[in-house]
């Protein structure tokens, strides 16, 4: 699939057309996928699902971002399954967010809770594996489904919002 975006329709000032093309489809969840988030430090993308899991994929480019193949297309991007977190949430995992350091991952669930995950110490990235993750905190209190979660720029605060019409701020 290919899409073209004209910057002037997005508020840009030049007349260049940006072209986007699908380079991969990541599969593995057993139910609908609700959100994805790129790790800000590592070459990792995480997804969350109604199957109550988080899946992570590592990726590599076979060439640089501007390095094009003979036909003018970008070099291949290879995604490898890295790990799966069985979250223990009782309902759908609706949203995920990486901490700015890329070391922690927060999950928001329809079970009205937010969990904070950390990779186990000494379980460093080797090959495509991202090892085991541990729930280091569960934030409870919302009266209804948590819809989203986000870290502050410095990573010291987490925001969660819920169907209960509230936004809660949590301090690490």
Coordinates of C-alpha atoms in Angstrom, one line a residue:
X1 CA 0.0 0.0 0.0
X2 CA 1.3 3.5 -0.9
X3 CA 0.0 6.9 0.3
X4 CA 1.0 10.3 -0.8
X5 CA 0.9 13.3 1.5
X6 CA 1.0 16.8 0.2
X7 CA 2.6 19.1 2.9
X8 CA 0.6 22.2 1.8
X9 CA -2.6 20.4 2.8
X10 CA -1.0 19.7 6.2
X11 CA 0.1 23.2 6.9
X12 CA 3.5 22.8 5.2
X13 CA 4.8 25.6 2.9
X14 CA 6.7 23.7 0.2
X15 CA 5.1 21.9 -2.7
X16 CA 6.9 18.5 -2.2
X17 CA 4.9 15.3 -2.0
X18 CA 5.9 12.8 0.6
X19 CA 5.3 9.2 -0.3
X20 CA 4.7 6.5 2.2
X21 CA 4.5 2.8 1.6
X22 CA 3.7 -0.2 3.7
X23 CA 6.9 -2.2 4.5
X24 CA 5.7 -4.8 7.0
X25 CA 2.6 -6.3 8.6
X26 CA 3.1 -7.5 12.2
X27 CA 0.9 -10.4 13.3
X28 CA 0.6 -12.5 16.4
X29 CA -2.2 -11.2 18.5
X30 CA -5.2 -13.4 18.8
X31 CA -7.7 -10.5 19.1
X32 CA -8.0 -6.9 17.9
X33 CA -4.9 -4.6 18.3
X34 CA -5.6 -1.3 20.0
X35 CA -2.4 0.7 20.0
X36 CA 1.3 0.7 19.1
X37 CA 4.2 2.6 20.4
X38 CA 7.8 3.0 19.2
X39 CA 10.5 2.7 21.9
X40 CA 12.3 6.1 22.1
X41 CA 15.7 4.6 22.5
X42 CA 15.8 1.1 21.0
X43 CA 14.7 -0.2 17.7
X44 CA 11.6 -1.8 19.1
X45 CA 7.8 -1.4 18.5
X46 CA 5.2 -2.6 21.0
X47 CA 1.5 -3.3 20.5
X48 CA -1.3 -4.1 22.8
X49 CA -4.5 -6.0 22.3
X50 CA -7.9 -7.3 23.4
X51 CA -6.1 -10.6 24.0
X52 CA -4.6 -8.9 27.1
X53 CA -1.0 -9.1 25.9
X54 CA 1.7 -6.8 24.8
X55 CA 3.9 -7.9 21.9
X56 CA 7.2 -6.4 20.9
X57 CA 9.2 -6.6 17.7
X58 CA 12.8 -5.5 17.1
X59 CA 13.7 -4.1 13.7
X60 CA 16.6 -3.4 11.5
X61 CA 17.0 -1.7 8.2
X62 CA 19.3 -3.3 5.6
X63 CA 20.4 0.2 4.5
X64 CA 20.2 3.7 5.8
X65 CA 17.0 5.7 5.7
X66 CA 18.0 7.5 2.5
X67 CA 19.7 4.5 1.0
X68 CA 17.5 3.4 -1.9
X69 CA 17.4 0.2 -3.9
X70 CA 18.0 0.1 -7.6
X71 CA 14.3 0.6 -8.3
X72 CA 14.2 3.8 -6.1
X73 CA 12.4 2.0 -3.2
X74 CA 13.8 2.1 0.3
X75 CA 15.9 -0.7 1.6
X76 CA 14.0 -3.5 3.4
X77 CA 13.0 -3.2 7.1
X78 CA 13.1 -6.5 8.9
X79 CA 10.9 -7.0 12.0
X80 CA 11.6 -9.9 14.3
X81 CA 9.3 -11.0 17.2
X82 CA 11.1 -10.1 20.4
X83 CA 8.9 -10.9 23.3
X84 CA 5.3 -11.1 24.6
X85 CA 4.1 -9.9 28.0
X86 CA 1.1 -11.7 29.4
X87 CA -0.1 -8.7 31.4
X88 CA -2.4 -10.3 33.9
X89 CA -5.0 -7.5 33.1
X90 CA -8.5 -9.0 33.4
X91 CA -9.7 -7.2 30.3
X92 CA -8.4 -5.6 27.0
X93 CA -5.1 -3.7 27.1
X94 CA -6.2 -0.5 25.4
X95 CA -3.1 1.7 25.5
X96 CA 0.7 1.5 26.0
X97 CA 3.4 4.1 26.5
X98 CA 7.2 3.9 26.8
X99 CA 9.0 5.9 29.4
X100 CA 11.4 8.5 27.8
X101 CA 14.3 6.3 28.9
X102 CA 12.8 3.4 26.9
X103 CA 13.3 1.1 30.0
X104 CA 9.7 1.0 31.3
X105 CA 6.4 0.4 29.6
X106 CA 3.0 1.4 30.9
X107 CA -0.2 -0.4 30.0
X108 CA -3.8 0.9 30.4
X109 CA -6.6 -1.6 30.5
X110 CA -10.4 -1.8 30.3
X111 CA -10.1 -3.4 33.8
X112 CA -9.7 0.2 35.1
X113 CA -6.0 -0.3 36.0
X114 CA -2.6 0.9 34.7
X115 CA 0.5 -1.4 35.1
X116 CA 4.1 -0.3 34.8
X117 CA 6.5 -2.9 33.4
X118 CA 10.3 -3.2 33.6
X119 CA 12.7 -5.6 31.9
X120 CA 14.3 -7.9 34.5
X121 CA 17.8 -6.9 35.5
X122 CA 20.5 -8.9 33.7
X123 CA 18.1 -9.8 30.9
X124 CA 19.8 -7.6 28.3
X125 CA 18.9 -7.6 24.7
X126 CA 20.5 -10.4 22.7
X127 CA 19.5 -11.0 19.1
X128 CA 15.8 -10.5 18.7
X129 CA 14.9 -11.4 22.3
X130 CA 13.9 -8.7 24.7
X131 CA 13.7 -11.1 27.6
X132 CA 11.3 -11.2 30.5
X133 CA 9.3 -8.2 31.9
X134 CA 8.1 -7.7 35.4
X135 CA 5.1 -5.7 36.6
X136 CA 6.7 -3.2 39.1
X137 CA 3.5 -1.2 39.9
X138 CA -0.2 -1.5 39.4
X139 CA -2.1 1.8 39.6
X140 CA -5.8 1.4 40.6
X141 CA -8.6 3.8 41.4
X142 CA -10.4 4.7 38.2
X143 CA -14.1 3.9 38.3
X144 CA -14.3 2.7 34.7
X145 CA -12.2 1.5 31.7
X146 CA -8.8 3.2 31.3
X147 CA -8.6 4.4 27.7
X148 CA -5.0 5.9 27.5
X149 CA -1.7 6.3 29.3
X150 CA 1.2 8.6 28.8
X151 CA 4.6 9.5 30.4
X152 CA 5.7 13.1 31.0
X153 CA 8.8 14.3 29.2
X154 CA 11.0 13.6 32.2
X155 CA 9.5 10.2 32.9
X156 CA 8.6 11.1 36.5
X157 CA 4.8 11.4 35.9
X158 CA 2.3 9.1 34.3
X159 CA -1.1 10.3 33.1
X160 CA -4.1 8.0 32.7
X161 CA -7.6 8.8 31.5
X162 CA -10.7 6.8 31.9
X163 CA -14.3 6.5 30.8
X164 CA -15.1 7.8 34.3
X165 CA -14.4 11.3 32.8
X166 CA -11.2 11.8 34.7
X167 CA -7.5 12.2 34.1
X168 CA -5.3 11.0 36.9
X169 CA -1.6 12.0 37.3
X170 CA 0.6 9.5 39.0
X171 CA 4.2 10.1 40.3
X172 CA 6.9 7.5 40.1

